[in-house]
Coordinates of C-alpha atoms and ligand atoms in Angstrom, one line a residue:
X1 CA 98.5 -1.3 -6.6
X2 CA 95.1 -2.6 -7.8
X3 CA 94.8 -6.3 -8.6
X4 CA 93.6 -7.5 -12.0
X5 CA 92.0 -10.7 -13.2
X6 CA 93.0 -12.4 -16.5
X7 CA 92.2 -15.4 -18.5
X8 CA 94.2 -17.9 -20.5
X9 CA 92.7 -17.8 -24.0
X10 CA 92.8 -20.8 -26.4
X11 CA 91.6 -20.3 -29.9
X12 CA 89.9 -23.1 -31.9
X13 CA 90.0 -25.4 -28.8
X14 CA 88.7 -28.9 -29.1
X15 CA 86.3 -29.1 -26.1
X16 CA 84.8 -32.3 -24.6
X17 CA 82.6 -32.8 -21.6
X18 CA 83.7 -35.2 -18.9
X19 CA 82.1 -38.3 -20.5
X20 CA 83.2 -37.2 -24.0
X21 CA 79.7 -37.6 -25.5
X22 CA 79.7 -33.8 -26.3
X23 CA 82.6 -32.5 -28.3
X24 CA 83.0 -29.4 -30.4
X25 CA 85.6 -26.8 -31.5
X26 CA 85.2 -23.6 -29.6
X27 CA 86.3 -20.5 -31.3
X28 CA 87.6 -18.8 -28.1
X29 CA 87.9 -20.6 -24.8
X30 CA 88.9 -18.4 -21.8
X31 CA 90.0 -20.0 -18.6
X32 CA 89.2 -17.2 -16.2
X33 CA 91.7 -16.5 -13.4
X34 CA 91.2 -14.5 -10.3
X35 CA 94.0 -12.0 -9.6
X36 CA 97.0 -13.8 -8.0
X37 CA 98.4 -14.9 -5.8
X38 CA 95.4 -15.5 -3.5
X39 CA 95.4 -13.6 -0.3
X40 CA 93.0 -13.5 2.6
X41 CA 92.9 -9.6 2.7
X42 CA 91.8 -9.1 -0.9
X43 CA 89.0 -11.6 -1.5
X44 CA 86.3 -9.1 -2.2
X45 CA 88.6 -6.9 -4.2
X46 CA 89.7 -9.9 -6.3
X47 CA 86.1 -11.1 -6.9
X48 CA 85.3 -7.5 -8.1
X49 CA 88.3 -7.5 -10.4
X50 CA 87.2 -10.8 -11.9
X51 CA 83.6 -9.5 -12.5
X52 CA 85.2 -6.6 -14.4
X53 CA 87.2 -9.0 -16.5
X54 CA 84.1 -11.1 -17.4
X55 CA 82.3 -7.9 -18.3
X56 CA 85.0 -7.1 -20.8
X57 CA 84.6 -10.5 -22.5
X58 CA 80.8 -10.0 -22.6
X59 CA 81.3 -6.6 -24.2
X60 CA 83.4 -8.1 -26.9
X61 CA 80.9 -10.9 -27.5
X62 CA 78.1 -8.4 -27.8
X63 CA 80.0 -6.3 -30.3
X64 CA 80.9 -9.4 -32.4
X65 CA 77.5 -11.0 -32.1
X66 CA 78.9 -14.1 -30.5
X67 CA 77.3 -16.5 -27.9
X68 CA 78.9 -17.2 -24.5
X69 CA 78.5 -20.3 -22.4
X70 CA 80.1 -20.6 -18.9
X71 CA 81.3 -24.1 -18.0
X72 CA 81.9 -25.5 -14.5
X73 CA 83.1 -29.1 -14.1
X74 CA 81.9 -30.1 -17.6
X75 CA 80.0 -33.0 -16.0
X76 CA 76.7 -32.4 -17.8
X77 CA 75.9 -35.0 -20.3
X78 CA 73.7 -32.7 -22.3
X79 CA 75.3 -29.9 -24.4
X80 CA 74.0 -27.3 -22.0
X81 CA 77.5 -26.1 -21.1
X82 CA 78.8 -25.9 -24.7
X83 CA 79.0 -23.0 -27.3
X84 CA 80.9 -23.0 -30.6
X85 CA 81.7 -19.3 -30.1
X86 CA 83.0 -18.4 -26.7
X87 CA 83.3 -20.6 -23.5
X88 CA 84.3 -19.3 -20.1
X89 CA 86.0 -21.9 -17.8
X90 CA 85.5 -21.3 -14.1
X91 CA 87.4 -24.1 -12.4
X92 CA 89.9 -21.6 -10.9
X93 CA 87.3 -19.3 -9.4
X94 CA 87.1 -20.8 -6.0
X95 CA 87.3 -17.9 -3.5
X96 CA 85.0 -17.9 -0.6
X97 CA 84.3 -16.1 2.7
X98 CA 81.9 -16.4 5.7
X99 CA 79.6 -13.4 5.7
X100 CA 80.2 -11.4 8.9
X101 CA 77.3 -10.5 11.1
X102 CA 77.9 -6.8 10.3
X103 CA 77.4 -7.5 6.6
X104 CA 73.9 -8.9 7.0
X105 CA 70.8 -6.9 6.2
X106 CA 69.1 -5.7 9.4
X107 CA 65.8 -7.3 8.3
X108 CA 67.4 -10.7 7.6
X109 CA 65.9 -13.7 9.4
X110 CA 69.1 -15.8 8.9
X111 CA 71.8 -16.6 11.5
X112 CA 74.9 -15.0 10.0
X113 CA 77.1 -17.9 11.1
X114 CA 75.4 -20.1 8.5
X115 CA 75.8 -17.6 5.6
X116 CA 78.8 -18.1 3.3
X117 CA 79.8 -16.7 -0.1
X118 CA 81.1 -19.4 -2.5
X119 CA 82.6 -18.4 -5.8
X120 CA 81.1 -20.3 -8.8
X121 CA 84.0 -22.6 -9.6
X122 CA 84.3 -24.1 -6.1
X123 CA 83.6 -27.8 -6.4
X124 CA 80.6 -29.1 -4.4
X125 CA 83.2 -31.2 -2.5
X126 CA 85.2 -28.1 -1.7
X127 CA 82.1 -26.4 -0.4
X128 CA 81.3 -29.3 1.8
X129 CA 84.8 -29.5 3.2
X130 CA 85.1 -25.8 4.0
X131 CA 81.6 -25.8 5.6
X132 CA 82.2 -29.0 7.6
X133 CA 85.6 -27.6 9.0
X134 CA 83.4 -24.8 10.4
X135 CA 80.8 -27.0 11.9
X136 CA 78.3 -26.5 9.0
X137 CA 77.4 -28.5 5.9
X138 CA 75.0 -28.6 2.9
X139 CA 71.4 -29.9 3.3
X140 CA 71.7 -32.0 0.2
X141 CA 73.7 -32.5 -3.0
X142 CA 74.2 -35.1 -5.8
X143 CA 75.8 -38.4 -5.0
X144 CA 79.2 -37.3 -6.4
X145 CA 80.6 -34.0 -5.6
X146 CA 83.1 -33.1 -8.3
X147 CA 80.8 -30.6 -10.0
X148 CA 81.2 -26.9 -9.6
X149 CA 78.7 -25.3 -7.3
X150 CA 77.4 -23.0 -10.1
X151 CA 77.1 -26.0 -12.5
X152 CA 75.3 -28.1 -9.9
X153 CA 72.8 -25.3 -9.0
X154 CA 72.3 -24.2 -12.6
X155 CA 70.9 -27.6 -13.7
X156 CA 69.1 -28.4 -10.4
X157 CA 71.3 -31.1 -9.1
X158 CA 69.7 -33.2 -6.4
X159 CA 70.0 -36.2 -4.2
X160 CA 67.0 -37.8 -2.6
X161 CA 66.0 -35.3 0.1
X162 CA 62.3 -35.8 -0.4
X163 CA 61.5 -33.5 2.6
X164 CA 63.9 -30.7 1.5
X165 CA 64.6 -30.4 -2.3
X166 CA 67.6 -30.0 -4.5
X167 CA 71.0 -28.3 -4.0
X168 CA 69.7 -24.9 -5.1
X169 CA 67.3 -24.7 -2.2
X170 CA 70.2 -23.6 0.1
X171 CA 71.1 -20.6 -2.2
X172 CA 69.9 -17.3 -0.7
X173 CA 71.8 -14.9 -3.0
X174 CA 73.0 -15.1 -6.6
X175 CA 75.9 -12.9 -7.7
X176 CA 75.4 -12.6 -11.4
X177 CA 76.8 -10.6 -14.3
X178 CA 74.1 -9.9 -16.9
X179 CA 75.9 -7.6 -19.2
X180 CA 79.1 -5.7 -20.2
X181 CA 79.0 -2.7 -17.9
X182 CA 80.5 -3.3 -14.4
X183 CA 78.7 -0.4 -12.9
X184 CA 75.1 -1.6 -13.6
X185 CA 75.4 -5.2 -14.9
X186 CA 76.9 -6.9 -11.8
X187 CA 73.9 -7.9 -9.5
X188 CA 73.6 -9.5 -6.2
X189 CA 70.1 -10.9 -6.5
X190 CA 68.1 -11.9 -3.5
X191 CA 64.4 -12.7 -3.0
X192 CA 62.4 -9.6 -2.0
X193 CA 60.7 -11.9 0.6
X194 CA 64.1 -13.0 2.0
X195 CA 66.6 -10.2 2.5
X196 CA 70.0 -11.6 3.5
X197 CA 73.1 -9.4 3.1
X198 CA 73.5 -5.6 3.2
X199 CA 73.8 -3.3 0.3
X200 CA 77.2 -2.4 1.6
X201 CA 78.4 -6.0 1.1
X202 CA 77.0 -6.0 -2.4
X203 CA 78.8 -2.8 -3.2
X204 CA 82.1 -4.2 -1.8
X205 CA 81.7 -7.0 -4.3
X206 CA 81.2 -4.5 -7.1
X207 CA 77.5 -5.4 -7.4
X208 CA 74.1 -3.7 -7.1
X209 CA 71.7 -5.3 -4.6
X210 CA 68.5 -6.3 -6.4
X211 CA 65.6 -8.0 -4.6
X212 CA 63.0 -9.7 -6.7
X213 CA 61.4 -13.1 -6.1
X214 CA 60.5 -13.9 -9.7
X215 CA 64.0 -13.0 -11.0
X216 CA 65.7 -14.9 -8.2
X217 CA 63.7 -18.1 -8.6
X218 CA 64.3 -18.0 -12.3
X219 CA 68.0 -17.4 -12.0
X220 CA 68.6 -20.4 -9.7
X221 CA 68.2 -23.1 -12.4
X222 CA 69.0 -21.2 -15.6
X223 CA 71.7 -23.4 -17.2
X224 CA 74.0 -20.6 -18.2
X225 CA 71.2 -18.7 -20.0
X226 CA 70.7 -15.9 -17.5
X227 CA 74.2 -14.5 -17.1
X228 CA 77.5 -15.4 -15.7
X229 CA 77.1 -16.5 -12.0
X230 CA 80.1 -15.2 -10.2
X231 CA 79.1 -16.8 -6.9
X232 CA 76.4 -17.6 -4.4
X233 CA 75.3 -16.7 -0.9
X234 CA 74.8 -20.2 0.7
X235 CA 72.7 -20.8 3.7
X236 CA 74.5 -23.8 5.3
X237 CA 73.1 -26.2 7.9
X238 CA 74.7 -27.0 11.2
X239 CA 76.7 -30.2 10.7
X240 CA 74.8 -33.5 11.0
X241 CA 75.6 -37.1 10.5
X242 CA 73.9 -39.5 8.0
X243 CA 73.4 -43.2 8.9
X244 CA 73.3 -45.0 5.5
X245 CA 72.6 -48.6 4.5
X246 CA 71.8 -50.5 1.4
X247 CA 70.0 -53.8 1.2
X248 CA 69.1 -56.1 -1.6
X249 CA 65.3 -56.7 -1.1
X250 CA 62.6 -58.5 -3.1
X251 CA 61.1 -56.3 -5.7
X252 CA 57.4 -56.7 -4.7
X253 CA 54.2 -54.8 -3.9
X254 CA 55.8 -53.3 -0.7
X255 CA 58.6 -51.7 -2.7
X256 CA 56.2 -50.5 -5.3
X257 CA 54.0 -49.0 -2.6
X258 CA 57.1 -47.3 -1.1
X259 CA 58.0 -45.9 -4.5
X260 CA 54.6 -44.4 -5.2
X261 CA 53.7 -43.1 -1.7
X262 CA 57.0 -42.8 0.3
X263 CA 55.1 -44.2 3.2
X264 CA 58.1 -44.8 5.4
X265 CA 56.2 -47.0 7.8
X266 CA 56.6 -49.7 5.0
X267 CA 60.4 -49.7 5.6
X268 CA 60.4 -52.0 8.7
X269 CA 58.3 -54.5 6.7
X270 CA 60.7 -54.4 3.7
X271 CA 63.8 -54.7 5.8
X272 CA 62.7 -56.4 9.0
X273 CA 66.3 -57.1 10.1
X274 CA 67.2 -53.4 10.4
X275 CA 65.9 -50.8 12.9
X276 CA 64.6 -47.9 11.0
X277 CA 63.4 -44.6 12.5
X278 CA 61.0 -43.3 9.9
X279 CA 61.1 -39.8 11.5
X280 CA 64.8 -39.5 10.7
X281 CA 64.7 -40.8 7.1
X282 CA 66.2 -38.2 4.8
X283 CA 67.0 -40.1 1.7
X284 CA 65.4 -43.1 -0.1
X285 CA 66.7 -44.6 -3.3
X286 CA 65.5 -47.7 -5.2
X287 CA 67.7 -49.1 -7.9
X288 CA 66.3 -51.7 -10.3
X289 CA 68.1 -54.1 -12.6
X290 CA 65.9 -54.1 -15.7
X291 CA 67.2 -57.6 -16.3
X292 CA 66.2 -59.0 -12.9
X293 CA 62.6 -58.6 -12.1
X294 CA 62.9 -60.1 -8.6
X295 CA 65.2 -57.8 -6.7
X296 CA 65.6 -54.2 -5.9
X297 CA 68.5 -52.4 -4.2
X298 CA 67.2 -50.1 -1.4
X299 CA 69.3 -47.4 0.0
X300 CA 68.1 -45.4 3.0
X301 CA 69.8 -42.6 4.9
X302 CA 68.7 -41.3 8.3
X303 CA 69.7 -37.9 9.5
X304 CA 71.2 -37.7 13.0
X305 CA 72.9 -35.0 15.1
X306 CA 76.7 -35.2 15.4
X307 CA 76.1 -36.9 18.8
X308 CA 75.6 -40.1 16.8
X309 CA 79.2 -41.4 16.6
X310 CA 80.7 -41.9 13.2
X311 CA 81.6 -45.4 12.0
X312 CA 85.2 -46.4 11.8
X313 CA 86.1 -46.2 8.1
X314 CA 86.6 -49.7 6.6
X315 CA 88.1 -50.3 3.2
X316 CA 85.6 -52.2 1.0
X317 CA 85.3 -53.4 -2.6
X318 CA 81.6 -52.7 -2.8
X319 CA 80.4 -49.2 -3.6
X320 CA 79.1 -47.2 -0.7
X321 CA 75.5 -46.3 -0.1
X322 CA 76.4 -42.7 -1.3
X323 CA 78.4 -43.8 -4.4
X324 CA 77.4 -42.4 -7.7
X325 CA 75.5 -44.7 -10.1
X326 CA 77.0 -43.3 -13.2
X327 CA 80.4 -44.4 -11.8
X328 CA 79.1 -47.8 -10.9
X329 CA 77.8 -48.3 -14.4
X330 CA 81.0 -46.9 -16.0
X331 CA 82.7 -50.2 -14.8
X332 CA 80.4 -52.1 -17.2
X333 CA 82.5 -51.1 -20.2
X334 CA 85.1 -53.4 -18.9
X335 CA 82.8 -56.4 -18.9
X336 CA 81.1 -55.8 -22.3
X337 CA 80.6 -57.2 -24.9
X338 CA 78.9 -59.8 -22.7
X339 CA 75.1 -59.7 -23.2
X340 CA 73.7 -56.5 -21.6
X341 CA 71.5 -58.3 -19.1
X342 CA 74.2 -60.7 -17.9
X343 CA 76.8 -57.9 -17.7
X344 CA 74.4 -55.6 -15.7
X345 CA 73.5 -58.4 -13.3
X346 CA 77.1 -59.5 -12.8
X347 CA 78.1 -55.9 -12.1
X348 CA 75.4 -55.3 -9.6
X349 CA 76.1 -58.6 -7.9
X350 CA 79.8 -57.8 -7.6
X351 CA 79.6 -54.2 -6.5
X352 CA 76.2 -53.2 -5.3
X353 CA 75.3 -55.6 -2.5
X354 CA 74.3 -55.1 1.1
X355 CA 76.3 -52.3 2.9
X356 CA 76.2 -50.4 6.1
X357 CA 74.8 -49.0 8.3
X358 CA 77.6 -46.5 8.1
X359 CA 77.5 -43.2 10.0
X360 CA 79.4 -40.3 8.4
X361 CA 79.1 -36.6 7.6
X362 CA 77.4 -35.6 4.3
X363 CA 80.9 -34.8 2.8
X364 CA 82.2 -38.2 3.7
X365 CA 79.0 -39.9 2.5
X366 CA 78.8 -38.2 -1.0
X367 CA 82.4 -38.4 -2.3
X368 CA 84.0 -37.2 -5.5
X369 CA 85.6 -40.4 -6.8
X370 CA 87.4 -40.6 -10.1
X371 CA 85.0 -41.0 -12.9
X372 CA 85.2 -44.5 -14.3
X373 CA 84.4 -45.7 -17.7
X374 CA 82.4 -44.4 -20.6
X375 CA 78.7 -43.9 -19.6
X376 CA 75.6 -42.1 -20.7
X377 CA 72.8 -41.0 -18.6
X378 CA 69.2 -39.7 -18.8
X379 CA 67.2 -38.5 -15.8
X380 CA 63.4 -38.3 -16.1
X381 CA 61.2 -36.5 -13.5
X382 CA 57.6 -37.8 -12.9
X383 CA 55.1 -37.2 -10.1
X384 CA 55.7 -39.5 -7.2
X385 CA 52.4 -41.3 -7.7
X386 CA 53.2 -42.1 -11.3
X387 CA 56.7 -43.6 -10.6
X388 CA 55.6 -47.2 -10.8
X389 CA 53.7 -46.5 -14.1
X390 CA 56.7 -44.8 -15.6
X391 CA 59.1 -47.6 -14.6
X392 CA 56.7 -50.2 -16.0
X393 CA 56.5 -48.2 -19.2
X394 CA 60.3 -48.1 -19.5
X395 CA 60.5 -51.8 -18.9
X396 CA 58.0 -52.4 -21.7
X397 CA 60.3 -50.9 -24.3
X398 CA 61.7 -53.7 -26.4
X399 CA 65.0 -51.8 -26.6
X400 CA 65.6 -52.4 -22.9
X401 CA 66.7 -55.9 -23.7
X402 CA 70.0 -54.6 -25.1
X403 CA 70.4 -51.8 -22.5
X404 CA 73.4 -52.3 -20.2
X405 CA 72.4 -50.1 -17.4
X406 CA 70.1 -49.6 -14.5
X407 CA 67.0 -47.8 -13.4
X408 CA 67.5 -45.7 -10.3
X409 CA 64.7 -43.9 -8.5
X410 CA 65.2 -41.1 -6.1
X411 CA 62.6 -38.7 -4.5
X412 CA 62.9 -35.0 -4.3
X413 CA 60.6 -32.3 -2.9
X414 CA 59.5 -29.6 -5.3
X415 CA 62.1 -26.9 -5.9
X416 CA 61.5 -23.1 -5.5
X417 CA 63.5 -22.7 -8.8
X418 CA 61.0 -21.8 -11.6
X419 CA 62.5 -24.3 -14.1
X420 CA 63.9 -26.9 -11.8
X421 CA 63.0 -30.3 -13.3
X422 CA 61.9 -31.4 -9.8
X423 CA 58.5 -29.6 -10.5
X424 CA 56.0 -31.9 -8.8
X425 CA 55.2 -31.8 -5.1
X426 CA 57.5 -34.8 -4.8
X427 CA 59.3 -35.7 -8.0
X428 CA 60.5 -39.3 -8.6
X429 CA 63.7 -38.9 -10.5
X430 CA 64.3 -41.9 -12.7
X431 CA 67.9 -42.0 -13.7
X432 CA 69.0 -44.4 -16.5
X433 CA 72.8 -44.6 -16.4
X434 CA 74.0 -46.9 -19.1
X435 CA 77.0 -47.9 -21.0
X436 CA 78.0 -45.5 -23.8
X437 CA 76.9 -47.2 -27.0
X438 CA 74.2 -46.8 -29.6
X439 CA 71.9 -49.4 -27.9
X440 CA 71.7 -47.3 -24.8
X441 CA 70.8 -44.2 -26.9
X442 CA 68.2 -46.3 -28.8
X443 CA 66.6 -47.2 -25.5
X444 CA 66.6 -43.6 -24.4
X445 CA 64.9 -42.6 -27.6
X446 CA 62.3 -45.3 -27.2
X447 CA 61.8 -44.4 -23.5
X448 CA 61.1 -40.7 -24.2
X449 CA 58.8 -41.6 -27.1
X450 CA 56.7 -43.9 -24.9
X451 CA 56.6 -41.4 -22.1
X452 CA 55.5 -38.5 -24.3
X453 CA 52.8 -40.7 -25.8
X454 CA 51.5 -41.6 -22.3
X455 CA 49.5 -39.4 -19.8
X456 CA 52.4 -39.2 -17.4
X457 CA 53.8 -35.6 -16.9
X458 CA 57.5 -35.8 -17.7
X459 CA 60.5 -33.4 -17.1
X460 CA 64.2 -34.1 -17.5
X461 CA 67.4 -33.2 -15.8
X462 CA 69.0 -30.3 -17.7
X463 CA 72.5 -31.7 -17.1
X464 CA 71.7 -35.1 -18.5
X465 CA 70.7 -36.3 -22.0
X466 CA 67.2 -35.1 -23.0
X467 CA 65.3 -34.6 -26.2
X468 CA 65.3 -30.8 -27.2
X469 CA 61.8 -29.6 -28.1
X470 CA 58.3 -28.8 -26.8
X471 CA 57.5 -32.2 -25.5
X472 CA 60.0 -32.0 -22.6
X473 CA 58.8 -28.5 -21.7
X474 CA 55.0 -29.3 -21.6
X475 CA 55.0 -30.2 -17.8
X476 CA 56.4 -26.8 -16.8
X477 CA 53.1 -25.1 -17.8
X478 CA 53.1 -21.4 -16.9
X479 CA 56.5 -21.6 -15.2
X480 CA 58.1 -21.5 -18.7
X481 CA 56.5 -18.1 -19.4
X482 CA 57.4 -16.9 -15.9
X483 CA 61.0 -17.9 -16.5
X484 CA 61.1 -16.3 -19.9
X485 CA 59.6 -13.0 -18.5
X486 CA 62.2 -13.0 -15.7
X487 CA 65.0 -13.5 -18.2
X488 CA 63.7 -10.7 -20.3
X489 CA 63.6 -8.4 -17.3
X490 CA 67.1 -9.2 -16.3
X491 CA 68.9 -9.3 -19.6
X492 CA 69.0 -6.7 -22.4
X493 CA 68.1 -7.9 -25.9
X494 CA 71.7 -8.2 -27.0
X495 CA 72.7 -10.0 -23.9
X496 CA 69.7 -12.5 -24.3
X497 CA 71.4 -13.4 -27.7
X498 CA 74.9 -13.6 -26.1
X499 CA 73.5 -16.0 -23.4
X500 CA 71.3 -17.8 -25.9
X501 CA 71.6 -21.5 -26.5
X502 CA 70.0 -24.0 -28.8
X503 CA 69.2 -26.5 -26.0
X504 CA 67.4 -24.1 -23.6
X505 CA 63.6 -23.4 -23.7
X506 CA 61.6 -22.2 -26.6
X507 CA 63.9 -20.9 -29.2
X508 CA 66.3 -19.2 -26.8
X509 CA 68.8 -19.7 -29.6
X510 CA 71.5 -17.3 -30.5
X511 CA 69.1 -15.2 -32.6
X512 CA 66.1 -14.9 -30.2
Ligands
FAD1 C1 79.6 -38.7 -12.5 C2 78.4 -37.9 -12.4 C3 77.5 -37.9 -11.4 C4 76.4 -37.1 -11.3 N1 75.5 -37.3 -10.3 C5 74.4 -36.5 -10.2 C6 73.5 -36.6 -9.1 O1 73.7 -37.4 -8.1 N2 72.4 -35.8 -9.1 C7 72.2 -34.9 -10.1 O2 71.2 -34.2 -10.0 N3 73.0 -34.8 -11.1 C8 74.1 -35.6 -11.2 N4 75.0 -35.4 -12.3 C9 74.7 -34.3 -13.2 C10 75.5 -33.1 -12.8 O3 75.3 -32.9 -11.4 C11 75.0 -31.9 -13.5 O4 75.2 -32.1 -14.9 C12 75.8 -30.6 -13.1 O5 75.3 -29.5 -13.8 C13 77.3 -30.6 -13.4 O6 78.0 -29.6 -12.8 P1 79.2 -29.0 -13.6 O7 79.9 -28.0 -12.7 O8 80.0 -30.0 -14.2 O9 78.4 -28.0 -14.7 P2 78.6 -28.0 -16.2 O10 78.3 -29.2 -16.8 O11 80.0 -27.4 -16.5 O12 77.5 -26.9 -16.5 C14 76.2 -27.1 -16.3 C15 75.4 -25.9 -16.5 O13 75.7 -24.9 -15.6 C16 76.1 -23.7 -16.4 N5 77.1 -23.0 -15.6 C17 78.2 -23.5 -15.0 N6 78.9 -22.6 -14.4 C18 78.2 -21.4 -14.5 C19 78.4 -20.1 -14.1 N7 79.4 -19.7 -13.3 N8 77.5 -19.1 -14.5 C20 76.4 -19.5 -15.2 N9 76.2 -20.7 -15.7 C21 77.0 -21.7 -15.3 C22 76.6 -24.2 -17.7 O14 76.5 -23.2 -18.7 C23 75.7 -25.3 -17.9 O15 74.5 -24.9 -18.5 C24 76.1 -36.2 -12.4 C25 77.0 -36.1 -13.4 C26 78.1 -36.9 -13.5 C27 79.0 -36.8 -14.7

């Protein structure tokens, strides 16, 4: 008997994102369910059944002229995952399989052992765990790993892999539904320049194999506007270990030079007490307290083979070098209404001191802790050599005085994704996680206004709070037109409306 997918439908659902700064009533919320119960022998058949079910919802949306948004973990602080019409929940879509050697394209340059299919709703933590049990892992991710893999990729989630890029860089196939007809609208999209799986595997997933570099690069970071992503073909890395440490260091010219050049030979001068191997450094982060001009919190991770023994886990009160800053700042709510500066300084002093070196796998380093407290966050992208200028400009906003939050700089290599916010050869991502209150929002508004009035090219993380409009799109240049053209070639006119959204580029609103 054939297996069918279903969804639990809730009408007029009050929907909130994780941090509850985006809330709306959704006309129809569908929690999509794979056929059940799960069984190893029917994974491909079940994924095919679920694509057919999603197609039926898209057909209905098209007929009724409604918009559709797919939501993953709901971790985005922007409204990028929200629609008042129809929302599709994907948290239960977490099937996966390793791609067999026989299912690879004959021309593929990839080692099939590294190639895995992950359905959209798998959490990043789940992807890590599954891969690490097989001796593989992800090259990079965000600091916390509770997002869904599709949500993380769709907004360009990143860590600080300045020599590698963001999470989407490991995606080599996008299984995407672009319309209502299962026979033509389910696509397994790869780069023409990088064939990976066979047409036969695509067919067994109920998809057509399409190879096109422009469409693929556009679809990677497309924030739900280019169809429903059913799953990804992931190119995993052989397992490695990260040796991580954090040190409180003087915020001086050396740190500024590191932040604007990433000259790793500066590290031994900044932290003379530690042995640093610049050739192994994989991740650098500088956290600043805007209320303490004298100190910086420097986190460095070196990449080692698994021959480097792991540390014995030790319970600790302080956050780990891989801990997420939004969660750290979330604790501030407990200490307010003390003055913003005093509260921030007290929090960092209590939780964010020296730590490590600790050797662990990436999954063990970047955990998925419970999200603490009510926080907001903005993340700005600027070219590496303008990072100091941008930070100084932020610090010059009078509103920063009442900002209970931090300034965190990470460094990410340019992404292949057309609209990744990590656009520059190396982007310095400046994250501003702050307490959820109007003073934080006022600081964000002032910060963006100052940046837009300056000559610093600026982008913003699609999954964090950003001002909608042309200013934030200016730095993308011709990539914006390339992305729009790719979208037009992938989606029919009616489906461009269905997947339209007010927050995505240049009038891609429901009526475009
Ligand atoms: C505690 C916390 C820590 C964070 N840490 C980091 C970090 O270290 N680095 C970083 O870069 N970001 C970080 N972020 C931001 C976060 O990674 C992004 O917002 C990410 O998009 C959230 O993933 P999600 O699964 O929750 O996606 P959602 O917020 O649910 O959705 C994000 C986007 O993806 C789209 N989408 C989701 N699933 C699908 C699908 N199946 N098909 C098509 N489109 C889909 C949605 O429509 C939406 O546009 C953090 C956020 C929080 C709350």
